[in-house]
Coordinates of C-alpha atoms in Angstrom, one line a residue:
M1 CA 62.8 73.7 84.6
K2 CA 64.3 75.1 87.1
K3 CA 61.3 75.7 89.4
N4 CA 60.8 72.3 89.5
Y5 CA 64.3 72.2 91.8
T6 CA 65.0 73.0 95.2
Y7 CA 68.2 75.3 95.1
V8 CA 70.4 75.7 98.0
L9 CA 73.3 78.4 98.2
G10 CA 75.5 77.5 101.3
L11 CA 77.7 79.4 102.4
S12 CA 81.1 79.9 105.5
Y13 CA 81.4 82.6 106.3
P14 CA 82.6 84.4 108.2
T15 CA 84.7 82.3 110.3
Y16 CA 88.1 80.4 109.8
L17 CA 87.6 79.7 106.5
S18 CA 84.9 80.8 103.9
G19 CA 83.3 79.0 101.0
A20 CA 80.5 77.9 99.0
C21 CA 78.9 75.0 97.8
I22 CA 74.7 74.5 96.2
F23 CA 72.2 71.6 95.5
K24 CA 69.6 71.1 94.0
N25 CA 67.2 68.1 95.5
N26 CA 69.9 66.5 97.7
K27 CA 73.3 66.8 95.4
L28 CA 76.3 68.0 96.6
L29 CA 76.2 70.0 93.2
F30 CA 79.6 71.4 92.8
S31 CA 81.4 73.4 97.0
S32 CA 84.9 75.4 96.5
T33 CA 86.4 77.4 99.6
E34 CA 87.7 82.0 99.1
E35 CA 90.9 81.5 98.7
R36 CA 91.5 79.2 95.6
F37 CA 90.4 81.9 94.1
S38 CA 91.5 84.9 95.6
R39 CA 95.0 83.4 96.7
I40 CA 95.1 84.4 100.5
K41 CA 95.2 80.9 102.2
N42 CA 92.7 80.9 105.2
D43 CA 90.6 83.7 103.6
N44 CA 87.6 84.2 105.3
S45 CA 86.4 87.5 103.9
F46 CA 82.7 88.2 101.8
P47 CA 82.9 84.6 99.9
I48 CA 81.9 85.9 96.0
N49 CA 83.9 83.8 94.0
S50 CA 83.0 80.8 95.4
I51 CA 79.2 81.9 95.5
L52 CA 79.8 83.2 91.7
A53 CA 81.6 79.1 90.6
C54 CA 79.0 77.3 92.6
L55 CA 75.6 79.3 90.2
K56 CA 77.9 78.8 87.6
F57 CA 78.4 75.6 87.4
A58 CA 74.8 75.1 88.5
N59 CA 73.4 77.2 85.7
I60 CA 71.4 79.7 87.3
Q61 CA 71.2 83.1 88.8
I62 CA 71.0 83.9 92.5
T63 CA 67.2 85.1 91.8
D64 CA 67.2 80.8 91.3
L65 CA 68.0 79.7 95.5
E66 CA 65.5 78.9 97.5
K67 CA 67.6 79.7 100.9
I68 CA 71.1 80.7 101.2
T69 CA 72.0 79.0 105.2
L70 CA 75.1 80.1 106.8
N71 CA 76.6 78.5 108.9
W72 CA 77.1 80.4 112.5
N73 CA 73.2 81.7 114.4
P74 CA 74.4 85.6 115.4
Y75 CA 70.9 85.7 117.3
H76 CA 72.1 81.9 119.4
G77 CA 74.5 82.3 122.7
V78 CA 75.3 85.6 122.3
L79 CA 74.3 86.0 125.9
K80 CA 75.5 82.9 127.2
R81 CA 79.2 83.0 125.8
L82 CA 79.0 87.1 126.6
Y83 CA 78.5 85.5 130.4
N84 CA 81.0 83.5 130.0
T85 CA 83.5 85.6 129.2
L86 CA 83.4 87.9 131.8
S87 CA 82.7 85.7 134.5
N88 CA 86.0 84.4 133.8
N89 CA 87.7 87.9 133.5
I90 CA 86.5 91.2 133.8
F91 CA 88.3 92.8 131.8
S92 CA 87.3 90.2 128.9
I93 CA 85.7 93.3 127.2
R94 CA 88.5 93.8 123.9
N95 CA 88.7 90.3 123.3
I96 CA 84.3 90.2 122.8
I97 CA 85.2 93.7 121.0
F98 CA 88.0 93.2 118.7
G99 CA 88.4 88.6 119.6
S100 CA 91.2 86.2 120.0
T101 CA 90.3 84.5 117.1
K102 CA 89.2 85.6 112.9
S103 CA 84.8 83.9 114.4
S104 CA 84.9 85.1 118.2
N105 CA 83.9 89.4 118.1
I106 CA 81.2 91.6 117.5
R107 CA 82.8 92.7 114.5
T108 CA 81.6 88.8 113.0
W109 CA 79.0 88.6 114.5
I110 CA 77.4 91.7 113.2
K111 CA 79.0 90.5 109.8
I112 CA 77.1 87.7 109.8
K113 CA 73.4 89.7 110.7
N114 CA 74.0 91.3 108.2
V115 CA 75.1 88.7 105.0
H116 CA 72.1 89.9 103.0
K117 CA 73.2 92.9 103.1
E118 CA 76.6 92.3 100.4
I119 CA 74.4 89.5 98.8
A120 CA 72.2 92.0 97.5
K121 CA 75.2 94.9 97.0
H122 CA 77.6 92.3 94.5
F123 CA 74.4 91.0 92.9
K124 CA 72.7 94.8 93.0
I125 CA 69.0 93.2 94.5
K126 CA 67.1 94.6 96.7
K127 CA 67.8 93.2 100.3
T128 CA 64.3 92.5 101.1
L129 CA 65.1 89.9 98.9
T130 CA 67.9 88.4 100.1
K131 CA 67.2 88.9 103.8
K132 CA 64.7 86.8 103.3
K133 CA 66.3 83.8 102.5
I134 CA 68.6 84.0 104.3
Y135 CA 68.8 80.9 107.1
Y136 CA 71.1 80.8 109.7
C137 CA 72.5 77.7 111.2
D138 CA 74.0 76.9 114.4
H139 CA 77.8 76.4 113.9
H140 CA 78.4 72.6 115.3
T141 CA 75.1 72.0 114.0
S142 CA 76.1 72.4 110.6
H143 CA 79.7 70.8 110.9
I144 CA 77.4 67.6 112.4
F145 CA 75.0 67.3 109.0
S146 CA 78.2 67.8 107.3
S147 CA 79.8 64.3 109.0
Y148 CA 76.2 62.6 109.5
Y149 CA 73.8 62.9 106.3
Y150 CA 77.6 61.7 103.8
S151 CA 78.6 59.2 106.3
G152 CA 76.7 56.2 105.6
F153 CA 75.7 55.8 108.5
N154 CA 72.6 55.2 110.0
K155 CA 72.9 55.3 113.9
S156 CA 76.3 56.7 115.5
L157 CA 77.6 59.3 117.3
A158 CA 77.8 62.6 116.4
L159 CA 81.0 64.8 117.9
S160 CA 82.0 68.3 116.9
I161 CA 85.0 70.4 118.2
D162 CA 87.2 73.5 117.4
G163 CA 88.0 76.6 119.3
A164 CA 85.2 77.9 119.2
G165 CA 80.6 78.3 117.8
E166 CA 78.2 80.9 119.1
S167 CA 79.3 79.4 122.0
A168 CA 79.4 75.7 122.5
T169 CA 83.3 74.4 121.5
S170 CA 82.2 70.6 121.4
V171 CA 79.5 69.5 121.2
L172 CA 78.2 65.8 121.6
G173 CA 75.2 63.4 120.2
Y174 CA 73.9 60.7 118.2
F175 CA 71.9 60.2 115.3
K176 CA 69.0 57.3 115.2
K177 CA 66.8 57.7 112.0
K178 CA 67.9 60.6 111.0
K179 CA 67.0 62.6 114.2
F180 CA 69.8 63.4 116.5
Y181 CA 70.0 63.5 120.2
K182 CA 72.3 66.2 121.7
L183 CA 74.0 64.5 124.6
N184 CA 76.2 67.4 126.5
E185 CA 78.4 70.1 125.6
V186 CA 81.2 72.4 126.3
H187 CA 80.9 76.4 125.9
Y188 CA 84.1 79.0 125.6
P189 CA 86.3 79.4 126.3
H190 CA 87.0 75.8 128.0
S191 CA 88.3 74.7 124.3
L192 CA 89.9 71.7 123.1
G193 CA 90.7 74.0 120.0
F194 CA 92.4 76.9 121.6
Y195 CA 94.3 74.3 124.0
Y196 CA 95.4 73.3 121.2
S197 CA 96.3 75.6 119.5
T198 CA 98.0 77.6 122.6
I199 CA 101.1 74.8 122.5
T200 CA 101.0 75.1 119.1
Q201 CA 102.0 79.1 119.1
F202 CA 103.8 78.5 122.0
L203 CA 106.5 76.7 120.0
G204 CA 106.4 79.6 117.4
F205 CA 104.1 78.4 115.3
Q206 CA 99.9 80.8 114.1
P207 CA 98.1 80.1 115.7
D208 CA 93.9 78.5 114.5
N209 CA 96.1 77.6 111.3
H210 CA 100.0 75.8 112.2
E211 CA 98.3 73.0 114.4
Y212 CA 99.2 70.1 111.6
K213 CA 103.3 71.4 112.5
V214 CA 102.8 70.3 116.2
M215 CA 101.1 67.3 115.5
G216 CA 103.8 66.0 112.6
M217 CA 106.5 67.3 115.4
A218 CA 104.8 64.9 118.2
A219 CA 106.3 61.5 116.4
F220 CA 109.7 62.2 118.1
G221 CA 108.8 64.0 121.7
K222 CA 108.7 61.8 124.8
N223 CA 105.6 61.0 127.2
Y224 CA 107.3 62.3 130.3
L225 CA 105.6 65.3 130.9
K226 CA 101.6 63.4 132.0
D227 CA 101.9 65.1 135.6
K228 CA 101.7 68.6 134.3
M229 CA 99.7 67.9 131.4
D230 CA 96.9 66.8 134.6
K231 CA 97.4 70.8 135.6
I232 CA 96.0 72.2 133.1
I233 CA 92.8 70.5 130.7
L234 CA 90.4 67.8 132.7
I235 CA 87.5 65.5 132.5
D236 CA 85.0 67.1 134.1
D237 CA 81.1 66.0 134.1
D238 CA 81.9 63.0 130.7
M239 CA 82.8 66.8 128.9
F240 CA 86.2 68.1 129.5
K241 CA 87.5 72.1 131.3
L242 CA 90.7 73.3 130.5
N243 CA 92.1 75.2 134.0
L244 CA 91.6 78.3 132.7
K245 CA 94.9 79.9 135.0
Y246 CA 97.1 78.4 132.2
F247 CA 95.8 80.2 129.7
S248 CA 94.2 83.8 128.1
F249 CA 93.3 83.6 124.7
Y250 CA 89.9 84.9 126.0
K251 CA 91.3 87.9 128.3
N252 CA 93.4 89.4 125.4
N253 CA 92.6 90.8 121.4
S254 CA 93.9 87.9 118.2
N255 CA 97.2 89.7 118.3
N256 CA 99.1 88.3 122.5
K257 CA 99.0 85.6 123.9
F258 CA 97.6 82.2 123.6
F259 CA 98.8 81.1 127.2
S260 CA 99.1 83.1 130.6
K261 CA 102.2 83.7 132.7
K262 CA 101.2 80.3 135.1
F263 CA 101.9 78.3 131.3
V264 CA 104.7 79.9 131.0
Q265 CA 105.9 78.3 134.9
L266 CA 105.7 75.0 134.2
F267 CA 106.5 74.4 130.9
G268 CA 108.8 77.3 130.4
E269 CA 109.8 80.0 127.9
P270 CA 108.1 79.3 124.5
K271 CA 109.8 78.9 121.0
K272 CA 111.0 82.2 119.3
A273 CA 111.3 83.7 115.7
N274 CA 115.4 82.2 115.5
Q275 CA 116.4 79.7 118.3
K276 CA 115.6 75.8 117.2
F277 CA 113.5 73.5 117.7
S278 CA 115.0 71.1 121.1
Q279 CA 113.6 67.5 121.7
Y280 CA 112.4 69.2 124.4
H281 CA 109.7 71.3 122.0
F282 CA 109.3 68.2 120.4
D283 CA 108.9 66.3 124.1
L284 CA 106.3 69.2 124.1
A285 CA 104.1 68.9 120.6
F286 CA 104.0 65.0 122.0
S287 CA 101.9 65.1 125.5
F288 CA 100.0 68.1 124.3
Q289 CA 99.2 65.9 120.3
R290 CA 98.6 62.7 124.0
K291 CA 96.9 64.4 126.4
F292 CA 94.1 65.7 123.6
E293 CA 93.6 62.3 122.3
E294 CA 93.3 61.1 125.8
I295 CA 90.5 63.8 126.7
I296 CA 88.8 62.2 123.3
S297 CA 89.1 59.1 123.3
K298 CA 87.5 59.1 127.3
I299 CA 84.3 61.8 126.0
V300 CA 83.9 59.5 123.2
S301 CA 85.1 56.5 125.6
K302 CA 81.2 57.8 127.7
A303 CA 79.3 58.2 124.8
V304 CA 79.5 54.8 123.8
K305 CA 78.2 53.1 127.3
K306 CA 76.4 55.4 127.3
T307 CA 74.3 55.0 123.9
K308 CA 75.4 51.2 123.9
I309 CA 76.4 53.4 119.7
K310 CA 80.3 52.1 118.5
K311 CA 80.2 54.1 115.2
L312 CA 80.8 57.8 115.3
T313 CA 80.7 60.8 113.0
L314 CA 83.5 63.9 113.9
S315 CA 84.1 67.1 112.9
G316 CA 84.9 70.7 113.3
G317 CA 88.3 72.9 112.8
C318 CA 90.2 68.5 115.1
G319 CA 89.2 65.7 112.9
L320 CA 92.4 67.1 111.3
N321 CA 93.9 65.1 113.8
G322 CA 94.5 61.8 111.8
L323 CA 96.3 60.0 114.6
L324 CA 93.8 60.7 117.7
N325 CA 91.2 59.9 114.2
A326 CA 92.7 56.5 113.2
N327 CA 93.2 55.9 117.2
L328 CA 89.8 55.2 118.2
I329 CA 89.2 52.2 116.5
Y330 CA 93.0 51.0 116.5
N331 CA 92.0 51.1 120.9
K332 CA 89.0 50.0 120.4
I333 CA 87.1 52.7 120.8
V334 CA 84.7 52.9 118.4
D335 CA 84.2 50.3 115.5
D336 CA 84.0 52.8 113.2
I337 CA 84.3 56.6 111.8
F338 CA 83.8 59.1 109.6
I339 CA 85.8 62.3 109.1
P340 CA 84.1 64.5 106.2
P341 CA 87.4 65.7 104.2
W342 CA 86.3 69.7 104.5
T343 CA 86.0 68.3 108.2
Q344 CA 87.2 72.7 109.4
D345 CA 84.8 75.2 108.6
S346 CA 84.5 75.6 105.1
G347 CA 82.1 72.9 105.3
G348 CA 80.0 74.2 107.3
C349 CA 77.9 75.6 104.6
I350 CA 77.4 72.1 103.2
G351 CA 76.3 71.5 106.5
S352 CA 74.4 74.5 107.1
A353 CA 72.8 73.3 104.4
I354 CA 71.7 70.1 104.4
S355 CA 70.0 71.6 108.1
Y356 CA 67.5 73.5 105.6
L357 CA 67.1 70.6 103.4
T358 CA 66.6 68.4 105.5
K359 CA 63.2 70.6 107.0
K360 CA 63.0 70.2 103.1
K361 CA 61.9 66.3 103.5
F362 CA 65.4 66.2 101.8
K363 CA 66.7 63.1 104.1
N364 CA 69.1 60.6 102.3
Y365 CA 72.1 61.6 101.2
Q366 CA 74.6 59.1 99.4
K367 CA 78.0 58.1 101.6
L368 CA 80.6 60.4 100.7
N369 CA 83.6 58.5 98.1
H370 CA 85.8 62.1 96.8
D371 CA 85.6 65.1 98.0
Y372 CA 86.0 66.2 93.6
L373 CA 83.2 68.9 93.8
G374 CA 85.5 71.9 92.8
A375 CA 86.1 73.4 88.7
R376 CA 86.9 71.4 86.2
Y377 CA 89.4 72.8 83.3
S378 CA 89.8 72.3 79.7
N379 CA 92.2 70.7 77.3
N380 CA 91.2 74.1 75.2
E381 CA 91.6 76.1 78.8
I382 CA 95.3 74.5 79.9
L383 CA 96.5 74.8 76.2
T384 CA 95.5 78.8 76.3
S385 CA 96.8 78.9 79.5
A386 CA 100.3 77.0 78.5
K387 CA 101.3 79.4 75.4
K388 CA 100.0 82.5 78.0
N389 CA 103.0 81.7 79.9
K390 CA 105.4 79.4 77.1
I391 CA 105.5 76.9 78.2
K392 CA 105.3 74.1 75.7
L393 CA 103.5 70.9 75.9
N394 CA 103.6 67.4 74.8
F395 CA 100.0 65.5 74.0
S396 CA 99.5 61.7 74.9
R397 CA 97.6 59.5 74.2
N398 CA 98.0 57.4 77.7
I399 CA 99.2 60.2 80.8
S400 CA 98.9 58.0 83.2
K401 CA 101.5 55.6 82.0
K402 CA 103.9 58.9 80.5
A403 CA 103.3 59.9 84.3
A404 CA 104.4 57.1 86.7
E405 CA 107.3 56.6 83.8
V406 CA 108.5 60.2 84.8
L407 CA 108.5 59.4 88.9
N408 CA 110.3 56.1 88.7
K409 CA 113.3 58.4 87.5
N410 CA 113.6 59.2 90.4
K411 CA 111.0 63.5 88.8
I412 CA 109.0 65.5 91.6
I413 CA 106.1 65.7 89.3
I414 CA 102.8 68.4 89.1
W415 CA 100.1 66.6 88.7
F416 CA 96.9 68.5 87.8
Q417 CA 93.3 66.5 86.2
G418 CA 90.2 67.2 87.2
R419 CA 88.0 68.4 88.9
S420 CA 89.8 70.0 92.8
E421 CA 89.6 69.7 96.6
M422 CA 87.1 70.7 97.9
G423 CA 88.6 70.0 101.3
P424 CA 92.6 70.6 102.6
R425 CA 93.9 67.6 101.7
A426 CA 95.9 67.2 98.0
L427 CA 93.4 64.0 97.1
G428 CA 95.5 63.0 92.9
N429 CA 93.9 66.0 91.8
R430 CA 96.9 69.1 92.1
S431 CA 99.3 67.1 94.1
F432 CA 102.3 67.0 93.5
L433 CA 104.4 63.6 93.7
A434 CA 106.8 62.2 94.2
N435 CA 108.5 58.4 93.9
P436 CA 107.8 57.1 97.6
F437 CA 111.3 54.2 97.7
N438 CA 113.9 57.5 97.9
Q439 CA 114.7 59.2 100.8
N440 CA 116.6 62.8 98.5
I441 CA 112.5 63.7 97.3
K442 CA 111.4 63.7 100.6
D443 CA 114.4 66.2 101.6
K444 CA 114.1 67.4 98.1
I445 CA 110.2 68.0 98.2
N446 CA 110.6 69.6 102.0
L447 CA 113.9 72.1 102.0
V448 CA 113.3 72.9 97.8
I449 CA 110.3 72.8 96.6
K450 CA 107.7 73.7 99.5
K451 CA 110.8 75.1 101.6
R452 CA 109.4 73.5 105.2
E453 CA 109.8 72.1 108.2
Y454 CA 112.4 69.3 107.7
F455 CA 109.8 67.2 110.0
R456 CA 106.6 66.9 108.0
P457 CA 105.9 64.1 106.7
F458 CA 104.3 63.1 103.8
A459 CA 101.3 61.4 102.6
P460 CA 101.4 58.2 100.2
S461 CA 98.9 57.7 97.9
L462 CA 98.3 54.1 97.9
I463 CA 96.1 50.7 96.5
G464 CA 95.3 48.6 99.2
K465 CA 96.1 49.7 102.3
N466 CA 95.3 47.1 104.4
K467 CA 98.8 44.9 102.2
F468 CA 101.2 47.1 104.7
F469 CA 99.5 49.6 106.7
L470 CA 97.6 47.8 110.2
K471 CA 93.8 47.1 109.9
N472 CA 91.7 49.9 110.1
K473 CA 88.1 50.2 109.5
A474 CA 88.1 53.9 109.1
N475 CA 86.9 55.5 105.6
S476 CA 90.7 56.9 104.2
N477 CA 89.3 58.2 100.9
F478 CA 90.5 61.8 102.4
M479 CA 94.2 61.4 104.1
N480 CA 92.0 61.7 107.2
T481 CA 93.4 58.8 109.0
I482 CA 97.6 57.9 110.7
L483 CA 97.7 54.6 110.7
R484 CA 100.4 51.9 111.6
L485 CA 103.0 50.5 108.8
K486 CA 102.9 46.1 108.9
K487 CA 107.3 46.0 110.6
K488 CA 107.4 44.4 107.8
Y489 CA 107.9 47.4 105.4
I490 CA 109.1 50.6 108.0
N491 CA 112.5 50.6 105.9
K492 CA 110.5 50.4 102.4
F493 CA 108.4 53.2 101.7
N494 CA 111.4 55.5 103.7
A495 CA 109.1 59.0 102.0
V496 CA 106.1 58.5 103.1
V497 CA 106.9 56.9 106.6
H498 CA 107.3 59.5 109.8
K499 CA 108.7 59.0 112.3
D500 CA 107.2 56.6 114.6
S501 CA 106.4 54.0 111.1
T502 CA 102.4 56.0 110.4
A503 CA 101.2 57.8 107.6
R504 CA 98.5 59.7 107.2
V505 CA 96.8 58.0 104.4
H506 CA 95.2 58.6 101.0
E507 CA 93.5 55.4 99.3
V508 CA 92.5 55.7 96.3
N509 CA 89.3 54.2 94.3
K510 CA 89.6 53.2 90.4
R511 CA 85.9 53.9 90.1
F512 CA 86.2 58.4 91.5
N513 CA 89.5 58.4 90.3
P514 CA 90.9 56.5 87.2
K515 CA 93.4 58.4 86.3
F516 CA 95.6 58.7 89.4
Y517 CA 95.1 55.0 89.8
R518 CA 95.6 53.9 86.4
L519 CA 98.8 55.4 87.8
I520 CA 100.0 54.4 91.0
R521 CA 98.7 51.0 88.5
Y522 CA 101.7 51.8 86.5
F523 CA 103.8 52.5 88.6
E524 CA 103.4 48.7 90.5
K525 CA 105.1 47.2 87.4
F526 CA 108.0 48.9 87.8
T527 CA 108.1 49.4 91.7
G528 CA 106.3 46.6 92.8
Y529 CA 104.3 48.0 95.0
P530 CA 101.1 50.1 94.5
I531 CA 102.1 53.8 95.8
V532 CA 103.1 56.6 95.1
L533 CA 104.6 60.0 98.0
N534 CA 101.2 62.7 96.8
T535 CA 101.3 66.1 99.0
S536 CA 99.6 69.2 98.2
L537 CA 100.5 71.8 95.0
N538 CA 100.9 74.1 96.7
L539 CA 104.2 76.3 97.7
K540 CA 105.1 77.7 101.6
E541 CA 101.8 79.3 102.9
E542 CA 99.6 79.2 99.5
P543 CA 96.3 77.9 99.3
I544 CA 96.1 74.9 96.9
V545 CA 96.3 75.4 93.3
E546 CA 93.5 76.3 91.6
N547 CA 93.8 76.9 87.6
P548 CA 95.9 75.7 84.9
D549 CA 97.3 79.3 85.4
Q550 CA 98.7 78.4 89.7
A551 CA 100.3 75.3 88.3
F552 CA 102.3 76.3 86.0
R553 CA 103.8 79.4 87.6
I554 CA 104.3 76.9 89.3
F555 CA 106.4 74.8 86.9
R556 CA 108.5 78.4 85.5
T557 CA 109.5 79.1 89.4
S558 CA 110.0 76.1 91.6
R559 CA 113.2 73.3 91.3
V560 CA 110.1 70.6 89.4
D561 CA 110.9 68.1 87.0
A562 CA 107.6 67.8 84.9
I563 CA 103.8 68.8 85.1
F564 CA 101.5 66.4 84.3
I565 CA 98.2 68.4 83.2
G566 CA 95.2 67.3 81.5
D567 CA 96.0 65.5 78.5
Y568 CA 99.2 66.9 77.9
Y569 CA 103.4 67.5 79.7
S570 CA 105.8 68.8 79.7
V571 CA 109.3 67.9 81.5
K572 CA 112.1 69.7 82.4
K573 CA 116.0 69.3 80.6

């Protein structure tokens, strides 16, 4: 029976965040990141747990696979990367050996080239068998394919931007009749991803990890640093170019600074670990974010003019920048935009698999409507876990209604349902939920439960976004766009609206998440509005929860008020 199907295992390894997916012909069956199993945030180790979960879900053996695909090609771009690095700084040999990020050193290339040995070792099969099944896909091709083929678009521009692939850091092109045509690309060390990582580190955060915190800070900043910004990055040949005098990520190993002495001379001293944020720090965040948007907007505008195509698929880690994504439409640069929920490196496993499958004539993929691709846990598994964790649960015939009642009492709840999400956003299956009208609840979640910075906003999960936010055609199913609130609601949803009257909106679909949809409708009966506060179910610097044991641990150890898991619940007294 299995021989009638083409099974392909896609891997993201060992780039920023590893993971795996499994396809049966052109159908994506299952996908997850390794961090969900290992509990190591941004884990880029060999994704053995994700692979085992994929095979288990598909009910197949490793030998049933036709191909194993990777989102990195060790035979492409190596010499160009070497040349570009050394030509900009002859002393950068340490960078080539050790790398400035997880995926930019010789040891990484060796790991990728020898991935067949890793698979053979884990599954106790011959290396010659696995070597024949390996398919390498260029990093940015993996990103681009993971976005376009699920967009529902026929013709569209396609842009992938991140820190770096094999050599390219950004690739721009377009699709016509499902065929990709490249327009332009930028190569390392010129990188918008590293540009953003530089200010992330300068503001005291971890580069290649905490860029989203800088985006949150931007709402509190002012715009008066344009002349300085123009010195460090500019449009070049329809793309962009860094002034490398201000950067040092390409010179040093990953433990050293991304910014140079000249950068410090221009912008002042970096924020120290115990130093409080000043207004100037927020102004820097605003200026770097604004310049980031300006550069990408100009790139896309020129591509639209050249191709006459006004739809865009965006991918790569920079695709998580929700301000950019929405403003491309608000500013009428494109008519429509699609960003997949897995836009960062972990989604490369999906794109690399599609790259192979399209060569096998599997060219058609349904438009993506949900991200629930991980594991599901039965009521029996939940009860077993509750017993082990010594938590008494109550059964409910209508768990959505019961949760809405508790939310209306200004309680913060854990909402654990169905299959886990593949991407980095909690889309109503692994979430903390709260009343969006209560500002004090926002402070409690930020400072007491999740213990994160006060300036970081929360997202609204809602029904009917255009009633509350300025109309924007961008898909809001995956919480990848930041929309502008209509003026009459500015003082209404205090807990989910940011300083600049925007919100990272999640629009809930009745067909693909009926339990969550019903919860919001019940909450609307109490409050008059179909909207709840939604944030990812994890504690500080932890991955999102995967299984019931992890959810119960948070319920026991944090100051959350209640848990709703499967058809069961518990409310603290």
